[in-house]
Short mmCIF file of C-alpha atoms and ligand atoms in Angstrom, two decimals:
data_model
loop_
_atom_site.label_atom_id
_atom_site.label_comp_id
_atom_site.label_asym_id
_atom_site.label_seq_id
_atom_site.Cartn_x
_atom_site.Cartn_y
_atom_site.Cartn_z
CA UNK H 1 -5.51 223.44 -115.46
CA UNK H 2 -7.34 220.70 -116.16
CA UNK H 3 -10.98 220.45 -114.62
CA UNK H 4 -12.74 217.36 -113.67
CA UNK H 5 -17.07 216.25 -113.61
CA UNK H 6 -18.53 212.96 -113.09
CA UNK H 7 -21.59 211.32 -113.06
CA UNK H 8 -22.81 209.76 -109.15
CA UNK H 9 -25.94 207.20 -109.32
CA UNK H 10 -26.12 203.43 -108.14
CA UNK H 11 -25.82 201.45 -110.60
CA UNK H 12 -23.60 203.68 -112.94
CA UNK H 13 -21.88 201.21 -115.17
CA UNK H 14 -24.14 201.93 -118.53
CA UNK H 15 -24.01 205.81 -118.18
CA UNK H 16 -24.22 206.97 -121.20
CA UNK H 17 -23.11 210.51 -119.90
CA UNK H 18 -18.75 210.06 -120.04
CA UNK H 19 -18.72 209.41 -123.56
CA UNK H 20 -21.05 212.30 -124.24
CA UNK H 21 -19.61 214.98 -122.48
CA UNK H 22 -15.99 213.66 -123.20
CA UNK H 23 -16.61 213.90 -126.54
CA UNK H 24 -17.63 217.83 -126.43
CA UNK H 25 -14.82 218.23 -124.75
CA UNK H 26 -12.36 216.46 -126.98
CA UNK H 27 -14.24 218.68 -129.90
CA UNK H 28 -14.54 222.06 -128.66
CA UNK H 29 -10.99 221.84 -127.08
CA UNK H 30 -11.69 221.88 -123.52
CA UNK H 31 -9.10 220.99 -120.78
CA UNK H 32 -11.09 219.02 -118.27
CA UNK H 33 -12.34 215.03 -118.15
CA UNK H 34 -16.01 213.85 -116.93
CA UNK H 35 -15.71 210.54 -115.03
CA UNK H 36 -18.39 207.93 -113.69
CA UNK H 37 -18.74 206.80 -109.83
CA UNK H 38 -20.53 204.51 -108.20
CA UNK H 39 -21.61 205.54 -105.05
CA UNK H 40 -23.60 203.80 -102.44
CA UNK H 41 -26.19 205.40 -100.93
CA UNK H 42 -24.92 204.86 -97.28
CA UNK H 43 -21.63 206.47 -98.81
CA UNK H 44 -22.89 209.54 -100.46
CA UNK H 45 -21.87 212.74 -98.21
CA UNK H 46 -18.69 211.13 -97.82
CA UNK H 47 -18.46 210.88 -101.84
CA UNK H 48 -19.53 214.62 -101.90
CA UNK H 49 -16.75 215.45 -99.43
CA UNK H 50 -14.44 213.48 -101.55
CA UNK H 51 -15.65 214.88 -104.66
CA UNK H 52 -14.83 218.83 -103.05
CA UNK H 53 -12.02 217.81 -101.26
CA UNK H 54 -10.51 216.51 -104.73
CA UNK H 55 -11.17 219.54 -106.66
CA UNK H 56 -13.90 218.09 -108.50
CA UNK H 57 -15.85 221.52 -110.57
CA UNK H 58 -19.21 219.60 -110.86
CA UNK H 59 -21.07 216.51 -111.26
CA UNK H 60 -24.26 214.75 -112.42
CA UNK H 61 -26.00 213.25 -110.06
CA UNK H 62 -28.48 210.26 -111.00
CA UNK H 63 -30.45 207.56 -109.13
CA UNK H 64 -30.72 207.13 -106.92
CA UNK H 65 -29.17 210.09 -105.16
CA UNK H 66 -31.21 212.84 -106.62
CA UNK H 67 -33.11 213.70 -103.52
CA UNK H 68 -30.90 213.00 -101.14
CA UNK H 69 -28.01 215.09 -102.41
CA UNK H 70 -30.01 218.27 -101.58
CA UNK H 71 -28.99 218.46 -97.70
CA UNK H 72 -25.37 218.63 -98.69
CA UNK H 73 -25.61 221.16 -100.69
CA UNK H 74 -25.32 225.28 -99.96
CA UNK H 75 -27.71 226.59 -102.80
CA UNK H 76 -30.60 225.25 -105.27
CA UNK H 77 -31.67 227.17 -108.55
CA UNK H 78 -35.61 227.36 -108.74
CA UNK H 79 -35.54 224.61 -110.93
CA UNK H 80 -33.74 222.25 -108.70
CA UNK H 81 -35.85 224.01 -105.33
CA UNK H 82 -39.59 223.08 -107.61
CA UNK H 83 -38.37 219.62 -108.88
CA UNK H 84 -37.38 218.49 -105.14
CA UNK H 85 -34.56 216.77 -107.32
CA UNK H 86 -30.73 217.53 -108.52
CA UNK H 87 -28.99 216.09 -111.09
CA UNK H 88 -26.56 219.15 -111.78
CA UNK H 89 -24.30 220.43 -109.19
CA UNK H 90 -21.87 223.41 -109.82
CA UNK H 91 -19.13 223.92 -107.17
CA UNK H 92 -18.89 228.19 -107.54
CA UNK H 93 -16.56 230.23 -105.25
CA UNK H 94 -16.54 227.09 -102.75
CA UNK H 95 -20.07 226.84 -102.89
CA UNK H 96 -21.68 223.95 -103.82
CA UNK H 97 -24.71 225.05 -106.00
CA UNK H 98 -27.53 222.17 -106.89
CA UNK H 99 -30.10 222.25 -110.23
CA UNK H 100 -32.04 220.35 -112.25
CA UNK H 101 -31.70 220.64 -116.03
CA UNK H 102 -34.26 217.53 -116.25
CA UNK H 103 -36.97 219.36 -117.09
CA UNK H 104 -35.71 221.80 -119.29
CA UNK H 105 -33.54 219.27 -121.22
CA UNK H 106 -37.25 218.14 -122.04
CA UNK H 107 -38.83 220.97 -123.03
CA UNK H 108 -35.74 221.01 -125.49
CA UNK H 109 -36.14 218.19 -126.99
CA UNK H 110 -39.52 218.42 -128.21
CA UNK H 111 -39.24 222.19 -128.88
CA UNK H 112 -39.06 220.96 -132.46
CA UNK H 113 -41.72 219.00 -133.13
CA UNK H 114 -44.31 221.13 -131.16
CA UNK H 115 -44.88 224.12 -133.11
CA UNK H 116 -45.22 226.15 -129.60
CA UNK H 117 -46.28 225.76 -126.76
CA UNK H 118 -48.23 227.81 -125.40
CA UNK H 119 -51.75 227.09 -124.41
CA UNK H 120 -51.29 223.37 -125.95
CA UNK H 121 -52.25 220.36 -123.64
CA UNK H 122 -50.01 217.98 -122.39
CA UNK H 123 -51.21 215.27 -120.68
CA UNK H 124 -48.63 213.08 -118.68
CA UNK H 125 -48.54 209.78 -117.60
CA UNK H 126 -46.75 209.27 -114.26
CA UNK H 127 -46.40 211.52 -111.12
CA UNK H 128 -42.35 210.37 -109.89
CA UNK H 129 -39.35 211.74 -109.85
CA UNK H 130 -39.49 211.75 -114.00
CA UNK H 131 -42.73 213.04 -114.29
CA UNK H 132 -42.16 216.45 -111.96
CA UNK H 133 -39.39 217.96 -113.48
CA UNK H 134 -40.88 217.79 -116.75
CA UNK H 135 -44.28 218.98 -115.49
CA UNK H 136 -43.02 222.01 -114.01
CA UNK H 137 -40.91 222.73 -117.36
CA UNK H 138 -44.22 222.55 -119.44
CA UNK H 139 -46.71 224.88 -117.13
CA UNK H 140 -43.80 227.28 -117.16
CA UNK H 141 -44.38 227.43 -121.40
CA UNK H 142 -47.29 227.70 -120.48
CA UNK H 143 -48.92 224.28 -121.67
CA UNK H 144 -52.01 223.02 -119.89
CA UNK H 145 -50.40 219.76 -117.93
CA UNK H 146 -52.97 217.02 -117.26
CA UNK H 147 -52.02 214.38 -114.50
CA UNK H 148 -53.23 211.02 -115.00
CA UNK H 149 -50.75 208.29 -111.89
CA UNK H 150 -52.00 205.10 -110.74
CA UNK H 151 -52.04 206.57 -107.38
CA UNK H 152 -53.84 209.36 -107.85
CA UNK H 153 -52.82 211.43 -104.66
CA UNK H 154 -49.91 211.95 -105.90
CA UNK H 155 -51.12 213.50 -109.37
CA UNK H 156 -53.07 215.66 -107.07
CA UNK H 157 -50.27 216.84 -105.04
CA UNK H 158 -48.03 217.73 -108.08
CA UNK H 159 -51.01 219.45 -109.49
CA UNK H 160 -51.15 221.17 -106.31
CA UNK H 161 -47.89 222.52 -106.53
CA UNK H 162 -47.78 223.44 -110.22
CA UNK H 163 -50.81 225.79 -109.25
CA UNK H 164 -48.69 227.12 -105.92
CA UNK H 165 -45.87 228.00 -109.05
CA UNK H 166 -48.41 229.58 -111.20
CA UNK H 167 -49.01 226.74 -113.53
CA UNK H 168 -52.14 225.45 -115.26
CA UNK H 169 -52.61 221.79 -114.21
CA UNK H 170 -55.11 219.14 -113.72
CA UNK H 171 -55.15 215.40 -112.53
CA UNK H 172 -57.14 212.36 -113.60
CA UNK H 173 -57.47 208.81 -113.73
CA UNK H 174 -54.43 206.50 -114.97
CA UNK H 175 -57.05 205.48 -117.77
CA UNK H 176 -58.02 206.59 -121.57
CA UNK H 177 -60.72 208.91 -121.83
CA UNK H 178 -61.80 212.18 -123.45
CA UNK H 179 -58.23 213.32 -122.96
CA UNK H 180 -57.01 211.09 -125.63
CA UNK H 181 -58.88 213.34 -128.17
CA UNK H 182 -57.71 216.55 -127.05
CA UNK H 183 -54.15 216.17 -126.55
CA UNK H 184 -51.23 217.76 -128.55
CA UNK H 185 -48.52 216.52 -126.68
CA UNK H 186 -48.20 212.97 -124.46
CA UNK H 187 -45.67 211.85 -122.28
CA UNK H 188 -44.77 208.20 -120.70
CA UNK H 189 -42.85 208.45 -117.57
CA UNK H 190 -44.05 205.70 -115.78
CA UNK H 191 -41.73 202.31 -115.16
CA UNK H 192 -45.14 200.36 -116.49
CA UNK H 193 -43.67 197.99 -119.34
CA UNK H 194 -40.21 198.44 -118.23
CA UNK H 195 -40.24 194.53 -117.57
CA UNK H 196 -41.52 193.47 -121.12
CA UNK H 197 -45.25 193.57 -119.15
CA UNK H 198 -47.61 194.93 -121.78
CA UNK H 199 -48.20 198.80 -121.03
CA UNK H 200 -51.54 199.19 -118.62
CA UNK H 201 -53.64 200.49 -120.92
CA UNK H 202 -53.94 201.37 -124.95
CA UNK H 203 -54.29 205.08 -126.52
CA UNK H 204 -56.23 203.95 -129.10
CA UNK H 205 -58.12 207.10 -130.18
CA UNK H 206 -55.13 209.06 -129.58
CA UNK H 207 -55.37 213.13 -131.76
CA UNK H 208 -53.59 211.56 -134.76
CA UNK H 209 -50.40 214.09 -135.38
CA UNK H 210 -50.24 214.14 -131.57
CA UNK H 211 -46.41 214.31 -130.63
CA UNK H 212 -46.37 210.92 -128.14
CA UNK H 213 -42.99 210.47 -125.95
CA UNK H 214 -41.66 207.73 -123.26
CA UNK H 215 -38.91 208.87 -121.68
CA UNK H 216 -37.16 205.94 -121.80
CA UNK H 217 -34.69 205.34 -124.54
CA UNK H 218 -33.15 201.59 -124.34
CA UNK H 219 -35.24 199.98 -125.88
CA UNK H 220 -35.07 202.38 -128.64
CA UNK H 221 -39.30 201.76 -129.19
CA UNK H 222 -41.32 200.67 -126.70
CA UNK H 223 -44.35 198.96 -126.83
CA UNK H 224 -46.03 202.10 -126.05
CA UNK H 225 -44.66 204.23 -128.47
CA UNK H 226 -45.00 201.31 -131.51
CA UNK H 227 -48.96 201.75 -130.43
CA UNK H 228 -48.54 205.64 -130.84
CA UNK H 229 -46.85 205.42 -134.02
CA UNK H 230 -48.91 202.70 -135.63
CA UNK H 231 -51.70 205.03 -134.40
CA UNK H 232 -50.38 207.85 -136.92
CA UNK H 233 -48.86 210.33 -133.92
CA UNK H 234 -44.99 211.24 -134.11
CA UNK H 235 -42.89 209.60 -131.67
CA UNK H 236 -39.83 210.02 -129.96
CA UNK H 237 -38.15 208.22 -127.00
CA UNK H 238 -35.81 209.09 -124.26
CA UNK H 239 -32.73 210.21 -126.11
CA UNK H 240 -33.14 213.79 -126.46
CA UNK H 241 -34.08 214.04 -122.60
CA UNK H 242 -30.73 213.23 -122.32
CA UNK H 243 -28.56 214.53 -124.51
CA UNK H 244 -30.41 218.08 -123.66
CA UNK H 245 -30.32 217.83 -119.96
CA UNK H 246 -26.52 217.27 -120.67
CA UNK H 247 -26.28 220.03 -122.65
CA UNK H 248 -28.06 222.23 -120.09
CA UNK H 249 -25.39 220.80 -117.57
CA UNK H 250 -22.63 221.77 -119.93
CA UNK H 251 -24.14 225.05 -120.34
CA UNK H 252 -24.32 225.72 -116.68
CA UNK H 253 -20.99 224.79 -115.76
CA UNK H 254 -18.54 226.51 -118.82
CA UNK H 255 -21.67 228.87 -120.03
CA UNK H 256 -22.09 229.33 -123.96
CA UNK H 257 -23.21 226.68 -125.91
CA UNK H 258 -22.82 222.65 -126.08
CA UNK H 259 -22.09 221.20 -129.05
CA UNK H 260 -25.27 219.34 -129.15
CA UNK H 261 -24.54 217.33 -132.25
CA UNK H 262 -21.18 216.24 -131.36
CA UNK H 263 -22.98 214.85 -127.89
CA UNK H 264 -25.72 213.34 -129.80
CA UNK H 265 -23.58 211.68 -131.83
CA UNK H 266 -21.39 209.89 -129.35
CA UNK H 267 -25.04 209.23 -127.52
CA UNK H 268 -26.20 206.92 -131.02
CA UNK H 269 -22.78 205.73 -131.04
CA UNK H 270 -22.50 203.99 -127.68
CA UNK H 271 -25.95 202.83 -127.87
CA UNK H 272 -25.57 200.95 -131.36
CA UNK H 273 -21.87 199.69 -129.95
CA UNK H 274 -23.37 197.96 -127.08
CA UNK H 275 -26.24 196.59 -129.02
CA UNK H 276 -24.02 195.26 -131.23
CA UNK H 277 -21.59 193.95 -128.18
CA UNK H 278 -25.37 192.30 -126.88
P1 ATR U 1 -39.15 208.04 -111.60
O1 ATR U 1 -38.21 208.88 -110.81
O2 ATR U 1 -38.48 207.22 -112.69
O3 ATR U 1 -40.33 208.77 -112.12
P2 ATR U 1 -40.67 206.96 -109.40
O4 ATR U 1 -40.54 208.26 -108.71
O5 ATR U 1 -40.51 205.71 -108.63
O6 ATR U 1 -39.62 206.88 -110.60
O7 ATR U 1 -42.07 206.95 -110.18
C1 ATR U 1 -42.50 205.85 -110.92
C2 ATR U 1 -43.82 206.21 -111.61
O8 ATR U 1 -44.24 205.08 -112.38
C3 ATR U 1 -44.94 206.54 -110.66
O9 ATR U 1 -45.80 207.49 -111.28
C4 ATR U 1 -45.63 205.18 -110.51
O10 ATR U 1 -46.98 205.26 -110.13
P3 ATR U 1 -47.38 205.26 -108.55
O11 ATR U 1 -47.14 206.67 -108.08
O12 ATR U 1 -48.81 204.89 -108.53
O13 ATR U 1 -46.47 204.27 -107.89
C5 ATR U 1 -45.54 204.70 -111.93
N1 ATR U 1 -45.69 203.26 -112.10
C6 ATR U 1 -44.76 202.32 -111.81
N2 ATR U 1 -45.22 201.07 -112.13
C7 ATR U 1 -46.48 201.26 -112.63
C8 ATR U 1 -47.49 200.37 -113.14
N3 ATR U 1 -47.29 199.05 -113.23
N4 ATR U 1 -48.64 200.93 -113.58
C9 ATR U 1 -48.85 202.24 -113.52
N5 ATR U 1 -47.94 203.12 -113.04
C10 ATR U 1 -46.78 202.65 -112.61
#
């Protein structure tokens, strides 16, 4: 029988996520089809009703219903409970189970680079949605997190409840400073530059070797990460974020493993098609 996922979020027209997961299905075999939706935000129980009621097995859910989806749902995984966010959801035995593979999908992608983690410090830039998921994933490797948001009560808060969870984590001002020579691993989340606006601040005097990441992926380099790499630190952007959290999706709906490099393949492919079609 054929089963069906999808991808929810507002706007969802440039998903990457159908041609990825289509792909691993087309290459490992698998019977089922993964769909987009756009889904208003007034409309979303109804679209979760619509989405049971139609035998949907799972979805993704993106922006900016990530939040919201929660009180719909009948069960979180810890991930998904300490990120205060779903994008997975797994319908098992007629329950409708919600987690977050954001985080983890992270850790995966630099796993890598970082030779460990353990003990390292990674300092973050950013206290949203982005940032939480990923901070959470790090303290539990056991990487000393460092906060650094433009409004710093929330920095504090997240630091709050990586501590509450265990975790090692401290907050300071969205600024350089000593940090900048003491850090083995850095990570953009903020939406500062998004616009073309020149990113708040530079890292000049950045650990050279330093593994430097923003999160997003289209544009390929940011300004941000040019600085970092013309500062001798390796760089990487958004992509692996999500072709891992996909793959962590995968893996917790059919269990075993994704084909990563078919998915990351039809990932680069899309993206050079439409910057080709720009
Ligand atoms: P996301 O889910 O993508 O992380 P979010 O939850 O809205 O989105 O968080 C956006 C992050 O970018 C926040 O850390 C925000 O800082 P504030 O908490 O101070 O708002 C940060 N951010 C957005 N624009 C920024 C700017 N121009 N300078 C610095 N930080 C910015």
């Amino acid at each position: 029988m054929e089963k069906h996922y999808t991808v929810i979020g507002d706007p969802i027209e440039h998903s990457l996520s159908p041609g990825m997961h289509n792909a691993g299905y087309e290459a490992l075999g698998i019977n089922a089809e993964y769909q987009r939706f756009r889904v208003e935000p007034r409309y979303l129980a109804e679209a979760v009703e619509g989405l049971c009621a139609l035998g949907f097995s799972g979805w993704n859910v993106t922006l900016p219903h990530k939040e919201k989806i929660i009180s719909l749902l009948d069960r979180l995984t810890p991930e998904a409970r300490r990120a205060g966010a779903v994008n997975t959801v797994k319908i098992h035995e007629g329950q409708r189970i919600g987690h977050n593979t954001d985080g983890n999908g992270f850790v995966r992608s630099v796993e890598r680079k970082l030779d460990g983690f353990k003990g390292k410090k990674a300092v973050l830039l950013g206290a949203g949605g982005a940032s939480k998921g990923i901070a959470f994933a790090l303290a539990e490797q056991g990487m000393k997190v460092h906060i650094l948001n433009r409004t710093p009560e929330k920095a504090e808060a997240l630091v709050q409840a990586i501590h509450n969870e265990g975790g090692t984590a401290t907050s300071g001002v969205f600024a350089p400073g000593a940090w900048l020579e003491n850090v083995d691993l850095l990570v953009q989340t903020t939406s500062a530059g998004l616009h073309g606006e020149p990113f708040p601040f530079s890292i000049q005097g950045i650990t050279e070797q330093a593994l430097v990441v923003d999160i997003i992926f289209n544009p390929a380099e940011t300004d941000f990460l040019l600085e970092a790499k013309n500062l001798g630190c390796l760089t990487l952007n958004g992509l692996g974020m999500l072709l891992y959290q996909g793959a962590l999706a995968w893996e917790f709906w059919f269990g075993g493993q994704a084909p990563v490099e078919v998915m990351r393949q039809a990932l680069e492919e899309q993206l050079l098609r439409r910057m080709i079609h720009k």
